[in-house]
Short mmCIF file of C-alpha atoms in Angstrom, two decimals:
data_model
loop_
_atom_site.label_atom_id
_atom_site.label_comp_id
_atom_site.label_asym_id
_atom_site.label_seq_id
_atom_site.Cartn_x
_atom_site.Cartn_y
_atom_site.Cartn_z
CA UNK K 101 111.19 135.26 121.13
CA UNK K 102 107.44 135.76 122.07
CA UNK K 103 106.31 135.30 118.56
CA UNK K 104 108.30 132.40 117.96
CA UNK K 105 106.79 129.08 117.84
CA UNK K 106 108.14 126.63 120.23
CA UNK K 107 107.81 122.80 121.62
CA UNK K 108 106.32 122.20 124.49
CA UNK K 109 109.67 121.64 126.26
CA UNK K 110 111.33 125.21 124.94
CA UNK K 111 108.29 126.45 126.46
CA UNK K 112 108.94 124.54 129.36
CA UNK K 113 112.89 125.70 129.51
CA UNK K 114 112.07 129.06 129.08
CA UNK K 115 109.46 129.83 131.48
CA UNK K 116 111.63 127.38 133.96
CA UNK K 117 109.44 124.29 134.69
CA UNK K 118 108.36 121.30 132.94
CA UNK K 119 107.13 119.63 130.03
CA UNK K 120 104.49 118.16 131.84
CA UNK K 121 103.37 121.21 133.76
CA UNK K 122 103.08 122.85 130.56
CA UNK K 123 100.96 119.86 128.99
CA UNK K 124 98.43 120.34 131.64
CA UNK K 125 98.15 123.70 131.41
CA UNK K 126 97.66 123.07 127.66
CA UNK K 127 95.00 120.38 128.25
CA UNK K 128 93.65 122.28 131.12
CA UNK K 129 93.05 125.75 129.08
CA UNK K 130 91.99 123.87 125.84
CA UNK K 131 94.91 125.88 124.01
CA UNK K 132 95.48 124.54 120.22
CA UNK K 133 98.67 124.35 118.94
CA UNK K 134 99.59 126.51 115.97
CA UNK K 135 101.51 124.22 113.68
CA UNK K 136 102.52 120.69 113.56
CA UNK K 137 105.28 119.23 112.55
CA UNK K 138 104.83 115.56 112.23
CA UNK K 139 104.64 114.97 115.66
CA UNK K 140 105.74 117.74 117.53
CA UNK K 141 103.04 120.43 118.73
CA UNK K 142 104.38 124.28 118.13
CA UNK K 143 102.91 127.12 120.13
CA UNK K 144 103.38 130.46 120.82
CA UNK K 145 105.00 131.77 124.02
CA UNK K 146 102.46 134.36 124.55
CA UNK K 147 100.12 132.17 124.94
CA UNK K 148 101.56 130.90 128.34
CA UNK K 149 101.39 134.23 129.59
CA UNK K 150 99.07 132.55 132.51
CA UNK K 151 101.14 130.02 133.41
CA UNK K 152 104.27 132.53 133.54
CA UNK K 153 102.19 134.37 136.43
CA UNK K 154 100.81 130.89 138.32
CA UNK K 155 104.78 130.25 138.37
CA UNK K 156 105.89 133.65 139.93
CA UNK K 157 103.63 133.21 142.27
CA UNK K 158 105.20 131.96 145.56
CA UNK K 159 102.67 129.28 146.71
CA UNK K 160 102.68 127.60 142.85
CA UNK K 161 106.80 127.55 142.85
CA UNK K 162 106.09 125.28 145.80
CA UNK K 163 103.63 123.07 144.12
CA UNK K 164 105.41 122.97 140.88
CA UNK K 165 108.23 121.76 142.46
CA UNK K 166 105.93 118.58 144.53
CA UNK K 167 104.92 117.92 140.78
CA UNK K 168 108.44 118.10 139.61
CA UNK K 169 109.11 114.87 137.62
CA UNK K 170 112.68 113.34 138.81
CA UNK K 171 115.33 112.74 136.41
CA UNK K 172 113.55 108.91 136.17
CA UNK K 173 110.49 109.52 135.83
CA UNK K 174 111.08 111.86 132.66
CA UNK K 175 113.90 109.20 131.44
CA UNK K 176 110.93 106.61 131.44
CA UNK K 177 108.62 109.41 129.79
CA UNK K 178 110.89 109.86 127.04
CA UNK K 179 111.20 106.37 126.84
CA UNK K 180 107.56 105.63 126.65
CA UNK K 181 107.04 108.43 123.69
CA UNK K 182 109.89 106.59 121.69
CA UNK K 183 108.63 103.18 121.90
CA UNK K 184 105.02 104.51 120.78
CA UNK K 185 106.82 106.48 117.72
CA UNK K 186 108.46 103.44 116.86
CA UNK K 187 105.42 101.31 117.17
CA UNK K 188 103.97 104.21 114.89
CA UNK K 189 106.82 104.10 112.17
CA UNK K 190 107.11 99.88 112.22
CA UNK K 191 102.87 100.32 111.62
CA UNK K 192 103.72 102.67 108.86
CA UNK K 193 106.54 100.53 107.15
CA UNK K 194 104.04 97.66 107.10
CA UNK K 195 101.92 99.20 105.66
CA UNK K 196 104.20 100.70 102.98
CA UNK K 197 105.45 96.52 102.33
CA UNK K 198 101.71 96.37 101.45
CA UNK K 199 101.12 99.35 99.26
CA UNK K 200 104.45 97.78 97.32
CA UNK K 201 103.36 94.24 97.69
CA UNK K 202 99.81 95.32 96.10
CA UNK K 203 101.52 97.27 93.06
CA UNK K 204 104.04 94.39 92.47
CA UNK K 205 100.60 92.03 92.16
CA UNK K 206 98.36 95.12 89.83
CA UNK K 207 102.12 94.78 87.50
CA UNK K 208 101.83 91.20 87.18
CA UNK K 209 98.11 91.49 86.79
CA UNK K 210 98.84 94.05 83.93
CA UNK K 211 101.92 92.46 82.19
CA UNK K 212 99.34 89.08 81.96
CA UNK K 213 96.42 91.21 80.56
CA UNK K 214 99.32 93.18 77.96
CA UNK K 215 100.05 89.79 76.62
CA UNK K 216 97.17 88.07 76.57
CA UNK K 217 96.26 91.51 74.57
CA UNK K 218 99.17 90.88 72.43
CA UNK K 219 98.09 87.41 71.79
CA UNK K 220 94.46 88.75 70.78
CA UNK K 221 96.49 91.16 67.97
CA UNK K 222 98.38 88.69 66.40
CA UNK K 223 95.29 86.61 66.37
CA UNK K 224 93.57 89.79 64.96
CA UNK K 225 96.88 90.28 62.81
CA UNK K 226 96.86 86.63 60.75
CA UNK K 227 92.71 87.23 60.47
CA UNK K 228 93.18 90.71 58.59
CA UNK K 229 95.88 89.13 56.61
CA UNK K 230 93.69 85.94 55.42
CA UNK K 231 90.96 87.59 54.66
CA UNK K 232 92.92 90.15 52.45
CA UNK K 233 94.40 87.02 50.50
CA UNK K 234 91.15 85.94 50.45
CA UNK K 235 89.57 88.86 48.67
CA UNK K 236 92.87 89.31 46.26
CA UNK K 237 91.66 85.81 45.48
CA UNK K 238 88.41 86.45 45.21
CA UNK K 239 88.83 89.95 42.32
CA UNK K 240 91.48 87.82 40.60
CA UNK K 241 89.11 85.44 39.78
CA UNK K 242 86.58 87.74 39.21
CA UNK K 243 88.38 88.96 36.53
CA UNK K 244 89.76 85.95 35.04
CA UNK K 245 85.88 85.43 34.71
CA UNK K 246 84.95 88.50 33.29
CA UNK K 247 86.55 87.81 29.87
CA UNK K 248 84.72 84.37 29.69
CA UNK K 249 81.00 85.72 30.20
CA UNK K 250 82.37 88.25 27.54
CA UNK K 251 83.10 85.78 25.62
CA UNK K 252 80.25 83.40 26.70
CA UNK K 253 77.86 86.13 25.83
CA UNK K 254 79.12 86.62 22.35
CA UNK K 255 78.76 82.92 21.74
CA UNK K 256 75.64 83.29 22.68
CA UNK K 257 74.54 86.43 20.93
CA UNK K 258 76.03 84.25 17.94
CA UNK K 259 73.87 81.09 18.17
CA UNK K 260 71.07 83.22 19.13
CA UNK K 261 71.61 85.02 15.59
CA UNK K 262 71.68 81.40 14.23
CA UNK K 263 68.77 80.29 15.45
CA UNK K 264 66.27 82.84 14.35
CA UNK K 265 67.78 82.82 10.72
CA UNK K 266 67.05 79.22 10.74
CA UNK K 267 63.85 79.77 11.76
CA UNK K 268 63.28 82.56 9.70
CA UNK K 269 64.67 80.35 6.98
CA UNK K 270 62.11 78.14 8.02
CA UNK K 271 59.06 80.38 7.43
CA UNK K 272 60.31 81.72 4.12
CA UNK K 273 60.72 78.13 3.13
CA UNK K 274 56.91 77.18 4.07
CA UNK K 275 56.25 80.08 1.93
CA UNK K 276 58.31 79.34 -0.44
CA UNK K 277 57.07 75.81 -0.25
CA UNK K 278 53.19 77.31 -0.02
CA UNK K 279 53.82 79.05 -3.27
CA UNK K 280 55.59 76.20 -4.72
CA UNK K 281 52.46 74.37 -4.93
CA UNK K 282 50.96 72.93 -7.67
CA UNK K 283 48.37 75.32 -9.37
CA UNK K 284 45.67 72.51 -9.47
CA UNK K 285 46.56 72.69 -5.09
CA UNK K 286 46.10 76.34 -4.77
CA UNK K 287 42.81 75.88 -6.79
CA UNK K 288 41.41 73.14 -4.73
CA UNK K 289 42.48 75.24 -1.72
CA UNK K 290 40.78 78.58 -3.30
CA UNK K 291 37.95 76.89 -3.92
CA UNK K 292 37.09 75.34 0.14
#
């Protein structure tokens, strides 16, 4: 049993005193407790080894019993321990309400920005779509042009043709014309 961790009140029932005698004697030899348990304080036996020897003692059974708590007084102590422990836990449920009250608001928060989100896609969505449509638009017509400036440039390739073998027409008509001149003309002009 000595390496056994115990309460404060096992301690207490085993060395055959109190739980407040053995609180003092814990405050008054700064001893730390070796575990915790949520509450509850768990400390070796061995380390009351003292207080086993202050209780054998004659003269300290005498005071421990003047410091004896009545059945009352450690009623009301028990009393006062559970109201402060349910103080603590209606603190901590509060506070839990809050936690869960301060999620449900970051989910609604969330859900708004996921659809507003959604919103933006669909936007995003139609946009992508026009603008394809707009560029299958946009090479259709391209080609339905390219055939015409094909064809535009042959026309014009054509008239082109046309016009310099008019002109060259033209020039072998004034020669034609210049040699078609009257001998007594090219004399004069041989002549100057």
């Amino acid at each position: 049993m000595s390496g056994e961790l115990l309460t404060k009140s096992k301690i207490a029932d085993a060395l055959g005193t109190n739980p407040m005698r053995v609180t003092r004697f814990i405050e008054r030899n700064k001893i730390n407790a070796v575990k915790k348990e949520g509450k509850r304080e768990l400390f070796k036996l061995t380390d009351f080894n003292a207080l086993k020897k202050e209780l054998d003692d004659p003269e300290a059974k005498k005071e421990a019993q003047s410091h004896a708590f009545s059945k009352d007084e450690y009623i009301l102590t028990l009393k006062k321990q559970l109201e402060d422990q349910q103080e603590q836990f209606n603190k901590m449920l509060q506070a839990k309400d809050e936690t869960i009250d301060s999620l449900k608001e970051t989910i609604a928060t969330s859900k708004h920005a996921y659809e507003d989100m959604k919103d933006q896609l669909a936007v995003k969505d139609d946009q992508i779509s026009s603008l394809t449509k707009l560029t299958n638009n946009a090479q259709t017509l391209n080609l339905l042009d390219k055939p015409k400036k094909a064809q535009d440039t042959a026309t014009t390739g054509a008239e082109t043709s046309n016009e310099r073998s008019s002109s060259d027409k033209k020039k072998d008509d004034s020669q034609n014309e210049s040699s078609k001149k009257h001998w007594w003309q090219r004399f004069t002009r041989d002549s100057d």
